[in-house]
Tab-separated table of C-alpha atoms and ligand atoms in Angstrom:
chain	number	residue	atom	x	y	z
A	587	UNK	CA	-9.369	-75.498	11.178
A	588	UNK	CA	-13.014	-75.911	10.152
A	589	UNK	CA	-14.895	-78.420	12.273
A	590	UNK	CA	-15.991	-81.614	10.583
A	591	UNK	CA	-18.049	-84.136	12.567
A	592	UNK	CA	-18.383	-87.690	11.299
A	593	UNK	CA	-21.520	-89.216	12.838
A	594	UNK	CA	-21.416	-93.027	12.731
A	595	UNK	CA	-24.556	-95.034	13.183
A	596	UNK	CA	-25.867	-98.586	13.292
A	597	UNK	CA	-28.272	-99.406	10.423
A	598	UNK	CA	-31.521	-99.825	12.405
A	599	UNK	CA	-34.382	-97.333	12.261
A	600	UNK	CA	-34.216	-96.535	15.968
A	601	UNK	CA	-30.502	-95.664	15.565
A	602	UNK	CA	-30.601	-93.912	12.182
A	603	UNK	CA	-33.333	-91.472	13.224
A	604	UNK	CA	-31.645	-89.911	16.271
A	605	UNK	CA	-28.259	-89.895	14.481
A	606	UNK	CA	-29.746	-88.072	11.532
A	607	UNK	CA	-31.512	-85.542	13.746
A	608	UNK	CA	-28.270	-84.926	15.667
A	609	UNK	CA	-26.289	-84.528	12.424
A	610	UNK	CA	-28.676	-82.042	10.931
A	611	UNK	CA	-29.049	-80.126	14.179
A	612	UNK	CA	-25.256	-79.909	14.561
A	613	UNK	CA	-24.922	-78.511	11.054
A	614	UNK	CA	-27.883	-76.156	11.407
A	615	UNK	CA	-27.030	-74.659	14.783
A	616	UNK	CA	-23.240	-74.522	14.636
A	617	UNK	CA	-22.415	-74.330	10.896
A	618	UNK	CA	-19.981	-77.224	11.323
A	619	UNK	CA	-19.512	-79.621	8.417
A	620	UNK	CA	-21.212	-82.965	9.151
A	621	UNK	CA	-20.946	-86.330	7.403
A	622	UNK	CA	-23.461	-89.015	8.349
A	623	UNK	CA	-22.255	-92.561	7.940
A	624	UNK	CA	-24.066	-95.853	8.379
A	625	UNK	CA	-23.262	-99.311	7.019
A	626	UNK	CA	-23.479	-99.994	3.296
A	627	UNK	CA	-26.616	-102.039	3.990
A	628	UNK	CA	-28.346	-99.123	5.766
A	629	UNK	CA	-27.088	-96.560	3.240
A	630	UNK	CA	-28.613	-98.565	0.361
A	631	UNK	CA	-31.982	-98.585	2.138
A	632	UNK	CA	-31.789	-94.823	2.628
A	633	UNK	CA	-30.524	-94.026	-0.868
A	634	UNK	CA	-31.515	-96.889	-3.186
A	635	UNK	CA	-30.558	-94.906	-6.286
A	636	UNK	CA	-26.973	-94.068	-5.195
A	637	UNK	CA	-23.808	-96.127	-5.474
A	638	UNK	CA	-22.179	-96.988	-2.130
A	639	UNK	CA	-19.023	-94.988	-2.856
A	640	UNK	CA	-20.847	-91.868	-4.016
A	641	UNK	CA	-21.190	-88.938	-1.614
A	642	UNK	CA	-24.840	-87.960	-1.180
A	643	UNK	CA	-25.551	-84.339	-0.211
A	644	UNK	CA	-28.880	-83.058	1.145
A	645	UNK	CA	-28.038	-79.356	1.139
A	646	UNK	CA	-27.027	-79.384	4.797
A	647	UNK	CA	-24.989	-82.555	5.467
A	648	UNK	CA	-23.218	-85.302	3.476
A	649	UNK	CA	-23.693	-89.071	3.526
A	650	UNK	CA	-21.017	-91.685	2.927
A	651	UNK	CA	-21.209	-95.284	4.206
A	652	UNK	CA	-18.709	-97.727	5.713
A	653	UNK	CA	-18.688	-101.518	5.469
A	654	UNK	CA	-19.407	-103.473	8.661
A	655	UNK	CA	-18.730	-106.851	7.017
A	656	UNK	CA	-22.458	-107.471	6.461
A	657	UNK	CA	-23.165	-105.439	3.328
A	658	UNK	CA	-26.363	-107.405	2.645
A	659	UNK	CA	-27.508	-107.077	6.268
A	660	UNK	CA	-26.923	-109.287	9.308
A	661	UNK	CA	-29.217	-112.316	9.361
A	662	UNK	CA	-29.028	-114.559	12.426
A	663	UNK	CA	-30.418	-117.451	10.323
A	664	UNK	CA	-27.345	-117.309	8.076
A	665	UNK	CA	-24.615	-115.608	10.090
A	666	UNK	CA	-23.102	-116.951	13.263
A	667	UNK	CA	-23.974	-114.647	16.213
A	668	UNK	CA	-20.938	-115.680	18.274
A	669	UNK	CA	-18.569	-114.626	15.448
A	670	UNK	CA	-20.479	-111.465	14.586
A	671	UNK	CA	-18.822	-109.229	17.170
A	672	UNK	CA	-15.260	-109.846	15.895
A	673	UNK	CA	-16.182	-109.709	12.217
A	674	UNK	CA	-18.181	-106.541	12.737
A	675	UNK	CA	-15.349	-104.927	14.677
A	676	UNK	CA	-12.515	-105.765	12.277
A	677	UNK	CA	-14.412	-104.973	9.058
A	678	UNK	CA	-15.836	-101.730	10.439
A	679	UNK	CA	-12.490	-100.530	11.843
A	680	UNK	CA	-10.697	-101.084	8.525
A	681	UNK	CA	-13.488	-99.433	6.559
A	682	UNK	CA	-13.699	-96.435	8.911
A	683	UNK	CA	-9.925	-95.892	8.634
A	684	UNK	CA	-10.267	-95.917	4.822
A	685	UNK	CA	-13.195	-93.506	5.005
A	686	UNK	CA	-11.147	-91.069	7.108
A	687	UNK	CA	-8.297	-91.233	4.586
A	688	UNK	CA	-10.701	-90.615	1.731
A	689	UNK	CA	-12.174	-87.558	3.461
A	690	UNK	CA	-8.624	-86.265	4.072
A	691	UNK	CA	-7.852	-86.652	0.363
A	692	UNK	CA	-11.061	-84.845	-0.535
A	693	UNK	CA	-9.905	-81.876	1.557
A	694	UNK	CA	-12.579	-82.562	4.173
A	695	UNK	CA	-10.541	-83.841	7.137
A	696	UNK	CA	-12.660	-85.108	10.023
A	697	UNK	CA	-12.004	-83.359	13.344
A	698	UNK	CA	-14.300	-85.380	15.602
A	699	UNK	CA	-16.005	-88.767	15.313
A	700	UNK	CA	-19.344	-89.113	17.095
A	701	UNK	CA	-20.010	-92.806	17.277
A	702	UNK	CA	-23.032	-94.957	18.067
A	703	UNK	CA	-23.089	-96.770	21.411
A	704	UNK	CA	-22.512	-100.148	19.660
A	705	UNK	CA	-19.273	-98.872	18.102
A	706	UNK	CA	-16.698	-98.878	20.910
A	707	UNK	CA	-14.145	-99.949	18.268
A	708	UNK	CA	-14.396	-96.500	16.650
A	709	UNK	CA	-12.488	-94.984	19.564
A	710	UNK	CA	-9.317	-96.872	18.568
A	711	UNK	CA	-9.681	-95.772	14.958
A	712	UNK	CA	-10.123	-92.146	16.058
A	713	UNK	CA	-7.010	-92.358	18.254
A	714	UNK	CA	-5.057	-93.969	15.407
A	715	UNK	CA	-6.055	-91.143	13.114
A	716	UNK	CA	-5.377	-88.452	15.726
A	717	UNK	CA	-8.939	-87.130	15.910
A	718	UNK	CA	-11.259	-86.618	18.852
A	719	UNK	CA	-14.260	-88.775	19.526
A	720	UNK	CA	-17.462	-88.809	21.541
A	721	UNK	CA	-20.113	-91.460	22.100
A	722	UNK	CA	-23.709	-90.898	21.076
A	723	UNK	CA	-25.945	-92.731	23.556
A	724	UNK	CA	-29.328	-92.961	21.840
A	725	UNK	CA	-31.250	-94.312	24.820
A	726	UNK	CA	-32.227	-92.688	28.110
A	727	UNK	CA	-29.687	-91.553	30.694
A	728	UNK	CA	-31.354	-94.093	32.998
A	729	UNK	CA	-30.503	-96.909	30.559
A	730	UNK	CA	-26.914	-95.632	30.429
A	731	UNK	CA	-26.719	-95.657	34.231
A	732	UNK	CA	-28.174	-99.183	34.418
A	733	UNK	CA	-25.606	-100.567	31.949
A	734	UNK	CA	-22.869	-98.632	33.715
A	735	UNK	CA	-23.727	-100.200	37.080
A	736	UNK	CA	-24.192	-103.638	35.520
A	737	UNK	CA	-20.584	-103.521	34.292
A	738	UNK	CA	-19.346	-101.895	37.518
A	739	UNK	CA	-20.299	-104.206	40.332
A	740	UNK	CA	-23.965	-105.152	39.899
A	741	UNK	CA	-23.710	-107.922	37.288
A	742	UNK	CA	-23.833	-110.800	39.794
A	743	UNK	CA	-26.829	-109.409	41.678
A	744	UNK	CA	-28.774	-108.802	38.469
A	745	UNK	CA	-27.864	-112.154	36.910
A	746	UNK	CA	-28.719	-114.082	40.064
A	747	UNK	CA	-32.250	-112.669	40.022
A	748	UNK	CA	-32.761	-112.415	36.267
A	749	UNK	CA	-35.457	-115.146	36.387
A	750	UNK	CA	-37.573	-113.103	38.838
A	751	UNK	CA	-39.204	-110.180	36.983
A	752	UNK	CA	-40.496	-108.599	40.187
A	753	UNK	CA	-37.210	-108.646	42.148
A	754	UNK	CA	-36.320	-105.072	43.087
A	755	UNK	CA	-32.852	-103.688	42.378
A	756	UNK	CA	-31.571	-100.432	43.877
A	757	UNK	CA	-28.904	-98.809	41.729
A	758	UNK	CA	-27.217	-95.488	42.575
A	759	UNK	CA	-29.020	-92.378	41.239
A	760	UNK	CA	-31.946	-94.405	39.911
A	761	UNK	CA	-35.399	-95.035	41.331
A	762	UNK	CA	-35.966	-98.601	42.596
A	763	UNK	CA	-36.361	-100.803	39.507
A	764	UNK	CA	-37.631	-104.338	39.121
A	765	UNK	CA	-35.778	-106.893	37.003
A	766	UNK	CA	-38.460	-106.483	34.334
A	767	UNK	CA	-37.636	-102.764	34.172
A	768	UNK	CA	-33.994	-103.480	33.277
A	769	UNK	CA	-32.659	-104.083	29.735
A	770	UNK	CA	-33.722	-107.550	28.565
A	771	UNK	CA	-30.205	-108.486	27.406
A	772	UNK	CA	-29.161	-109.135	31.035
A	773	UNK	CA	-31.320	-112.274	30.929
A	774	UNK	CA	-29.404	-113.870	28.003
A	775	UNK	CA	-27.568	-116.995	29.121
A	776	UNK	CA	-26.235	-118.510	25.871
A	777	UNK	CA	-23.636	-117.267	23.380
A	778	UNK	CA	-25.767	-118.807	20.657
A	779	UNK	CA	-28.606	-116.394	21.421
A	780	UNK	CA	-28.731	-114.071	18.377
A	781	UNK	CA	-28.708	-111.052	20.695
A	782	UNK	CA	-25.839	-112.130	22.948
A	783	UNK	CA	-23.667	-109.947	20.716
A	784	UNK	CA	-25.485	-106.823	21.911
A	785	UNK	CA	-24.375	-107.233	25.520
A	786	UNK	CA	-20.812	-107.801	24.272
A	787	UNK	CA	-20.962	-104.557	22.296
A	788	UNK	CA	-22.128	-102.664	25.377
A	789	UNK	CA	-19.367	-104.264	27.421
A	790	UNK	CA	-16.781	-103.124	24.866
A	791	UNK	CA	-18.163	-99.603	25.012
A	792	UNK	CA	-17.885	-99.436	28.786
A	793	UNK	CA	-14.321	-100.775	28.591
A	794	UNK	CA	-13.491	-97.929	26.217
A	795	UNK	CA	-15.158	-95.400	28.528
A	796	UNK	CA	-13.192	-96.745	31.506
A	797	UNK	CA	-9.981	-96.302	29.523
A	798	UNK	CA	-10.963	-92.773	28.508
A	799	UNK	CA	-11.933	-91.996	32.067
A	800	UNK	CA	-8.413	-92.878	33.185
A	801	UNK	CA	-7.027	-90.343	30.661
A	802	UNK	CA	-9.666	-87.657	31.074
A	803	UNK	CA	-13.439	-87.621	31.299
A	804	UNK	CA	-15.036	-89.437	28.369
A	805	UNK	CA	-17.723	-87.495	26.541
A	806	UNK	CA	-21.115	-89.086	25.968
A	807	UNK	CA	-23.833	-87.161	24.157
A	808	UNK	CA	-27.198	-88.449	25.396
A	809	UNK	CA	-30.526	-88.286	23.602
A	810	UNK	CA	-32.426	-86.900	26.568
A	811	UNK	CA	-32.821	-83.524	28.240
A	812	UNK	CA	-31.646	-82.222	31.576
A	813	UNK	CA	-35.080	-81.383	32.944
A	814	UNK	CA	-36.305	-84.953	32.329
A	815	UNK	CA	-33.509	-86.977	33.931
A	816	UNK	CA	-31.859	-84.469	36.259
A	817	UNK	CA	-30.720	-86.808	39.034
A	818	UNK	CA	-29.534	-89.612	36.799
A	819	UNK	CA	-27.541	-87.217	34.659
A	820	UNK	CA	-25.904	-85.616	37.684
A	821	UNK	CA	-24.409	-88.624	39.372
A	822	UNK	CA	-25.008	-91.714	37.329
A	823	UNK	CA	-21.714	-92.802	35.976
A	824	UNK	CA	-18.499	-92.008	37.762
A	825	UNK	CA	-16.440	-89.496	35.848
A	826	UNK	CA	-18.091	-90.067	32.485
A	827	UNK	CA	-19.379	-86.748	31.237
A	828	UNK	CA	-22.994	-87.184	30.120
A	829	UNK	CA	-24.161	-84.318	27.915
A	830	UNK	CA	-27.922	-84.245	27.304
A	831	UNK	CA	-28.610	-82.848	23.817
A	832	UNK	CA	-32.106	-84.209	23.116
A	833	UNK	CA	-34.811	-84.861	22.482
A	834	UNK	CA	-33.714	-85.651	18.932
A	835	UNK	CA	-37.053	-85.928	17.118
A	836	UNK	CA	-38.283	-85.098	13.598
A	837	UNK	CA	-37.674	-81.361	13.149
A	838	UNK	CA	-41.225	-80.644	12.054
A	839	UNK	CA	-42.401	-81.593	15.567
A	840	UNK	CA	-40.495	-78.697	17.034
A	841	UNK	CA	-41.766	-75.169	16.851
A	842	UNK	CA	-38.342	-73.844	15.827
A	843	UNK	CA	-38.041	-76.029	12.736
A	844	UNK	CA	-41.540	-76.128	11.293
A	845	UNK	CA	-40.059	-75.400	7.878
A	846	UNK	CA	-38.370	-78.789	7.526
A	847	UNK	CA	-41.131	-81.397	7.122
A	848	UNK	CA	-39.606	-82.723	3.911
A	849	UNK	CA	-36.701	-84.087	5.943
A	850	UNK	CA	-38.891	-86.079	8.333
A	851	UNK	CA	-38.765	-89.220	6.216
A	852	UNK	CA	-35.175	-88.820	5.048
A	853	UNK	CA	-33.832	-91.684	7.145
A	854	UNK	CA	-36.753	-94.065	6.636
A	855	UNK	CA	-35.586	-97.622	6.055
A	856	UNK	CA	-39.210	-98.652	5.340
A	857	UNK	CA	-41.542	-97.546	2.596
A	858	UNK	CA	-44.403	-95.372	3.851
A	859	UNK	CA	-47.883	-96.779	3.290
A	860	UNK	CA	-49.775	-95.005	0.544
A	861	UNK	CA	-53.088	-95.211	2.379
A	862	UNK	CA	-54.467	-91.802	3.194
A	863	UNK	CA	-54.118	-92.087	6.943
A	864	UNK	CA	-53.552	-88.354	7.499
A	865	UNK	CA	-56.828	-87.528	5.720
A	866	UNK	CA	-58.486	-90.276	7.765
A	867	UNK	CA	-57.164	-88.627	10.950
A	868	UNK	CA	-58.310	-85.181	9.715
A	869	UNK	CA	-61.894	-86.418	9.790
A	870	UNK	CA	-61.722	-87.582	13.421
A	871	UNK	CA	-62.641	-85.537	16.510
A	872	UNK	CA	-59.881	-84.179	18.701
A	873	UNK	CA	-58.100	-86.765	20.874
A	874	UNK	CA	-60.406	-89.572	19.799
A	875	UNK	CA	-57.994	-91.985	18.066
A	876	UNK	CA	-55.794	-94.661	19.634
A	877	UNK	CA	-52.514	-94.932	17.711
A	878	UNK	CA	-50.831	-98.357	17.966
A	879	UNK	CA	-47.281	-99.106	16.828
A	880	UNK	CA	-44.457	-101.367	17.959
A	881	UNK	CA	-41.620	-99.751	16.036
A	882	UNK	CA	-39.287	-101.170	13.456
A	883	UNK	CA	-38.154	-104.430	15.065
A	884	UNK	CA	-40.610	-105.809	17.624
A	885	UNK	CA	-42.777	-108.746	16.622
A	886	UNK	CA	-45.888	-109.849	18.453
A	887	UNK	CA	-46.945	-113.385	19.210
A	888	UNK	CA	-49.968	-114.978	17.563
A	889	UNK	CA	-51.873	-114.870	20.849
A	890	UNK	CA	-51.111	-111.179	21.214
A	891	UNK	CA	-52.681	-110.553	17.802
A	892	UNK	CA	-55.738	-112.508	18.966
A	893	UNK	CA	-56.060	-110.285	22.033
A	894	UNK	CA	-55.692	-107.156	19.875
A	895	UNK	CA	-58.444	-108.502	17.618
A	896	UNK	CA	-60.669	-109.167	20.654
A	897	UNK	CA	-60.048	-105.605	21.880
A	898	UNK	CA	-60.962	-104.246	18.437
A	899	UNK	CA	-64.220	-106.204	18.406
A	900	UNK	CA	-65.187	-104.935	21.847
A	901	UNK	CA	-63.891	-101.363	21.743
A	902	UNK	CA	-65.780	-98.361	20.500
A	903	UNK	CA	-62.599	-96.380	20.009
A	904	UNK	CA	-61.242	-95.543	16.552
A	905	UNK	CA	-57.674	-96.783	16.090
A	906	UNK	CA	-54.755	-96.461	13.669
A	907	UNK	CA	-52.367	-99.426	13.589
A	908	UNK	CA	-48.863	-99.795	12.183
A	909	UNK	CA	-48.270	-103.442	11.331
A	910	UNK	CA	-45.116	-103.946	9.280
A	911	UNK	CA	-45.039	-105.975	6.090
A	912	UNK	CA	-43.211	-108.814	7.855
A	913	UNK	CA	-46.414	-109.373	9.910
A	914	UNK	CA	-48.734	-109.996	7.023
A	915	UNK	CA	-50.906	-112.410	8.975
A	916	UNK	CA	-51.457	-109.944	11.820
A	917	UNK	CA	-52.289	-107.224	9.257
A	918	UNK	CA	-54.977	-109.443	7.719
A	919	UNK	CA	-56.466	-110.479	11.076
A	920	UNK	CA	-56.665	-106.912	12.361
A	921	UNK	CA	-58.189	-105.653	9.131
A	922	UNK	CA	-60.776	-108.447	9.161
A	923	UNK	CA	-61.659	-107.644	12.787
A	924	UNK	CA	-62.106	-103.975	11.922
A	925	UNK	CA	-64.417	-104.879	9.037
A	926	UNK	CA	-66.459	-107.403	11.011
A	927	UNK	CA	-66.882	-105.211	14.056
A	928	UNK	CA	-67.708	-102.235	11.883
A	929	UNK	CA	-65.153	-100.445	14.083
A	930	UNK	CA	-63.440	-97.348	12.849
A	931	UNK	CA	-59.850	-98.108	12.158
A	932	UNK	CA	-57.032	-98.364	9.689
A	933	UNK	CA	-53.993	-100.632	9.444
A	934	UNK	CA	-50.903	-99.237	7.682
A	935	UNK	CA	-47.507	-100.801	7.009
A	936	UNK	CA	-45.482	-97.733	7.982
A	937	UNK	CA	-46.397	-94.101	8.631
A	938	UNK	CA	-44.776	-90.740	9.312
A	939	UNK	CA	-45.026	-91.314	13.047
A	940	UNK	CA	-44.079	-87.786	14.039
A	941	UNK	CA	-46.934	-86.370	11.998
A	942	UNK	CA	-49.375	-88.904	13.386
A	943	UNK	CA	-48.401	-88.183	16.990
A	944	UNK	CA	-48.668	-84.450	16.453
A	945	UNK	CA	-52.125	-84.753	14.862
A	946	UNK	CA	-54.823	-83.330	17.162
A	947	UNK	CA	-57.044	-86.406	16.626
A	948	UNK	CA	-54.593	-88.724	18.387
A	949	UNK	CA	-55.589	-89.296	22.006
A	950	UNK	CA	-53.084	-91.904	23.138
A	951	UNK	CA	-50.273	-94.101	21.858
A	952	UNK	CA	-50.112	-97.843	22.514
A	953	UNK	CA	-46.377	-98.368	22.107
A	954	UNK	CA	-43.568	-100.859	22.594
A	955	UNK	CA	-41.733	-97.946	24.294
A	956	UNK	CA	-38.734	-97.717	21.995
A	957	UNK	CA	-36.805	-94.653	23.193
A	958	UNK	CA	-37.493	-92.658	20.012
A	959	UNK	CA	-41.209	-93.373	20.226
A	960	UNK	CA	-41.133	-92.437	23.912
A	961	UNK	CA	-39.442	-89.085	23.214
A	962	UNK	CA	-41.736	-88.392	20.262
A	963	UNK	CA	-44.806	-88.929	22.496
A	964	UNK	CA	-43.331	-86.621	25.127
A	965	UNK	CA	-42.650	-83.889	22.567
A	966	UNK	CA	-46.219	-84.228	21.264
A	967	UNK	CA	-47.817	-84.441	24.719
A	968	UNK	CA	-49.484	-87.770	23.918
A	969	UNK	CA	-50.000	-90.169	26.886
A	970	UNK	CA	-48.752	-93.707	26.307
A	971	UNK	CA	-49.838	-97.249	27.062
A	972	UNK	CA	-46.595	-99.195	27.394
A	973	UNK	CA	-46.433	-102.716	26.009
A	974	UNK	CA	-42.661	-103.249	26.265
A	975	UNK	CA	-41.134	-106.220	24.459
A	976	UNK	CA	-37.357	-106.262	24.929
A	977	UNK	CA	-34.072	-104.234	25.116
A	978	UNK	CA	-34.565	-100.923	27.047
A	979	UNK	CA	-38.336	-100.820	26.493
A	980	UNK	CA	-39.198	-102.095	30.001
A	981	UNK	CA	-37.070	-99.269	31.440
A	982	UNK	CA	-38.808	-96.705	29.257
A	983	UNK	CA	-42.276	-97.990	30.184
A	984	UNK	CA	-41.357	-97.599	33.867
A	985	UNK	CA	-39.903	-94.122	33.286
A	986	UNK	CA	-43.103	-92.993	31.576
A	987	UNK	CA	-45.053	-94.129	34.657
A	988	UNK	CA	-42.656	-92.249	36.924
A	989	UNK	CA	-43.009	-89.135	34.760
A	990	UNK	CA	-46.792	-89.473	34.977
A	991	UNK	CA	-47.167	-89.534	31.182
A	992	UNK	CA	-47.825	-93.226	30.616
A	993	UNK	CA	-49.342	-96.383	31.990
A	994	UNK	CA	-47.738	-99.800	31.639
A	995	UNK	CA	-49.981	-102.662	30.529
A	996	UNK	CA	-49.467	-105.804	32.601
A	997	UNK	CA	-48.849	-108.949	30.619
A	998	UNK	CA	-50.050	-112.419	31.626
A	999	UNK	CA	-47.914	-115.512	32.280
A	1000	UNK	CA	-47.304	-115.934	28.525
A	1001	UNK	CA	-46.159	-112.327	28.170
A	1002	UNK	CA	-49.385	-111.319	26.424
A	1003	UNK	CA	-51.507	-108.240	27.185
A	1004	UNK	CA	-55.159	-109.285	27.239
A	1005	UNK	CA	-58.003	-107.335	25.625
A	1006	UNK	CA	-59.335	-106.450	29.105
A	1007	UNK	CA	-55.958	-105.087	30.237
A	1008	UNK	CA	-55.561	-103.120	27.025
A	1009	UNK	CA	-59.005	-101.634	27.496
A	1010	UNK	CA	-58.220	-100.668	31.110
A	1011	UNK	CA	-54.981	-98.921	30.121
A	1012	UNK	CA	-56.343	-97.210	26.997
A	1013	UNK	CA	-59.214	-95.765	29.015
A	1014	UNK	CA	-56.743	-94.371	31.584
A	1015	UNK	CA	-54.492	-92.885	28.886
A	1016	UNK	CA	-57.479	-91.381	27.057
A	1017	UNK	CA	-58.316	-89.516	30.243
A	1018	UNK	CA	-61.327	-91.568	31.320
A	1019	UNK	CA	-62.306	-92.259	34.946
A	1020	UNK	CA	-60.776	-89.053	36.321
A	1021	UNK	CA	-57.355	-89.803	34.804
A	1022	UNK	CA	-56.908	-86.362	33.265
A	1023	UNK	CA	-53.650	-86.024	35.227
A	1024	UNK	CA	-51.784	-88.103	32.668
A	1025	UNK	CA	-52.700	-85.713	29.873
A	1026	UNK	CA	-51.607	-82.793	32.079
A	1027	UNK	CA	-48.210	-84.418	32.762
A	1028	UNK	CA	-47.781	-85.188	29.076
A	1029	UNK	CA	-48.547	-81.531	28.252
A	1030	UNK	CA	-46.021	-80.356	30.844
A	1031	UNK	CA	-43.262	-82.562	29.354
A	1032	UNK	CA	-44.185	-81.388	25.887
A	1033	UNK	CA	-43.365	-77.811	26.881
A	1034	UNK	CA	-40.200	-78.713	28.764
A	1035	UNK	CA	-38.920	-80.864	25.880
A	1036	UNK	CA	-39.513	-78.093	23.356
A	1037	UNK	CA	-37.869	-75.523	25.585
A	1038	UNK	CA	-34.792	-77.733	25.997
A	1039	UNK	CA	-34.060	-77.832	22.251
A	1040	UNK	CA	-35.192	-74.303	21.392
A	1041	UNK	CA	-32.463	-71.674	20.998
A	1042	UNK	CA	-30.983	-70.969	24.423
A	1043	UNK	CA	-32.588	-74.069	25.989
A	1044	UNK	CA	-30.540	-76.546	28.045
A	1045	UNK	CA	-29.891	-79.044	25.228
A	1046	UNK	CA	-29.198	-76.323	22.689
A	1047	UNK	CA	-26.613	-74.748	25.007
A	1048	UNK	CA	-25.050	-78.168	25.673
A	1049	UNK	CA	-24.703	-78.917	21.979
A	1050	UNK	CA	-23.071	-75.556	21.264
A	1051	UNK	CA	-20.712	-75.949	24.239
A	1052	UNK	CA	-19.746	-79.442	23.031
A	1053	UNK	CA	-18.873	-78.061	19.592
A	1054	UNK	CA	-16.927	-75.159	21.111
A	1055	UNK	CA	-14.946	-77.565	23.325
A	1056	UNK	CA	-14.272	-79.871	20.381
A	1057	UNK	CA	-12.617	-77.018	18.476
A	1058	UNK	CA	-10.091	-76.184	21.223
B	2536	UDP	N1	-41.492	-94.976	12.994
B	2536	UDP	C1	-42.025	-94.375	11.876
B	2536	UDP	N2	-43.137	-94.924	11.316
B	2536	UDP	C2	-43.740	-96.028	11.811
B	2536	UDP	C3	-43.196	-96.642	12.962
B	2536	UDP	C4	-42.065	-96.074	13.537
B	2536	UDP	O1	-41.533	-93.349	11.397
B	2536	UDP	O2	-44.735	-96.458	11.224
B	2536	UDP	C5	-40.284	-94.375	13.592
B	2536	UDP	C6	-40.573	-93.773	14.941
B	2536	UDP	O3	-41.071	-92.453	14.772
B	2536	UDP	C7	-39.224	-93.856	15.631
B	2536	UDP	C8	-38.570	-95.064	14.996
B	2536	UDP	O4	-39.304	-95.375	13.822
B	2536	UDP	O5	-38.461	-92.693	15.372
B	2536	UDP	C9	-38.596	-96.283	15.891
B	2536	UDP	O6	-37.685	-96.106	16.923
B	2536	UDP	P1	-37.990	-96.612	18.387
B	2536	UDP	O7	-36.786	-96.301	19.215
B	2536	UDP	O8	-39.268	-96.078	18.887
B	2536	UDP	O9	-38.195	-98.182	18.246
B	2536	UDP	P2	-37.370	-99.344	17.492
B	2536	UDP	O10	-37.884	-99.403	16.114
B	2536	UDP	O11	-35.915	-99.012	17.583
B	2536	UDP	O12	-37.738	-100.551	18.285
């Protein structure tokens, strides 16, 4: 029977992007049929002109959404976080079952569901429908191992010290990590916290993996590559089979897929800024620009904006900033500072980040260290200044230090990075003061990352072997 993968994803930018790259790579390299499915809310943002029940085709894969019970988006100001987990689970399960039936009726039966790490419930639906399933872990293997150990014996230790950011924790197969390097959700103490649901979703996933492990080894595709996280991948998580298939980045960043730039923005949930930032970059000398972006979710405090403004006034470096529409005040303050200081810079609401990072003018990336941004910097060989905010970003900032490709900015008692600290870190990442080693490490990872996904590379072989095994 022809293979048909249904790739299910959560409707956030940092989830949609790697799921879309995986879907298209699966279809391109193995000729399998692939349907990409996110919630109705996410689907509408991706395809505003299409009806929710209409199949969208892009010439390579198909798109059809499911309902997660929050068709107008989840809003913690309106919806109750403590009820969200159950509502999300029951609505999504029912809708996924209906979607599978519909695809059967259309003569496109699904043979394997690849589901997002928040969707442990999908495993039951797959079993009920008699199809295989695999998890898609869109963070690092290190983050997987940390969550695994948290739910397998280390919860008490971590919780007891969660108030002490510098307390060191030694987990199997991982380098020593401080509490601040672990996922921020471990520090949540109240069910009313809007993000308490996230830890519950992870817990459900690990319960599913434990159940699978009892039957046979559970399969987890990981958005990383073997050469980057060798030790963690080898022994991190009991019998769970971690399969590195990344880095999943915009295809135009990879040598092998230079012909696909039009698909880079396919999954964008934000409107790109119309300012001519690429032309602006074209006019800048090589490696002279500091690119600053905190991804699709992170917000910075008012005092943090003030410190950024102070840095802009004092710095001679040209900089390109992404400040989303929901931070209008910060946009205005940064733009005013650029004007006043006569500094060279531009503030945009959203950009094609892959193209920016691969532009020769970009010298370093001041980032919140979302995993996609981290992988994109590695693939482009751009050193990072880590300003982690929450979730796995502290882990990623630490990993970039360990890999020699990034420096982590220290925050003060209020969690703010001062202008002086930013200056210190930017100068290191730009290669000043004899710090050329960071650029060299970044270049080395760039080559290894590209090799991993090129034909015959470790991730390419893993993806093909996964598809071959799924057809047996
Ligand atoms: N991104 C983008 N344009 C921007 C800012 C971000 O295309 O102006 C993309 C970025 O390339 C990455 C994703 O949005 O693929 C953000 O994912 P990440 O994991 O870095 O952070 P999150 O948004 O999940 O915190």
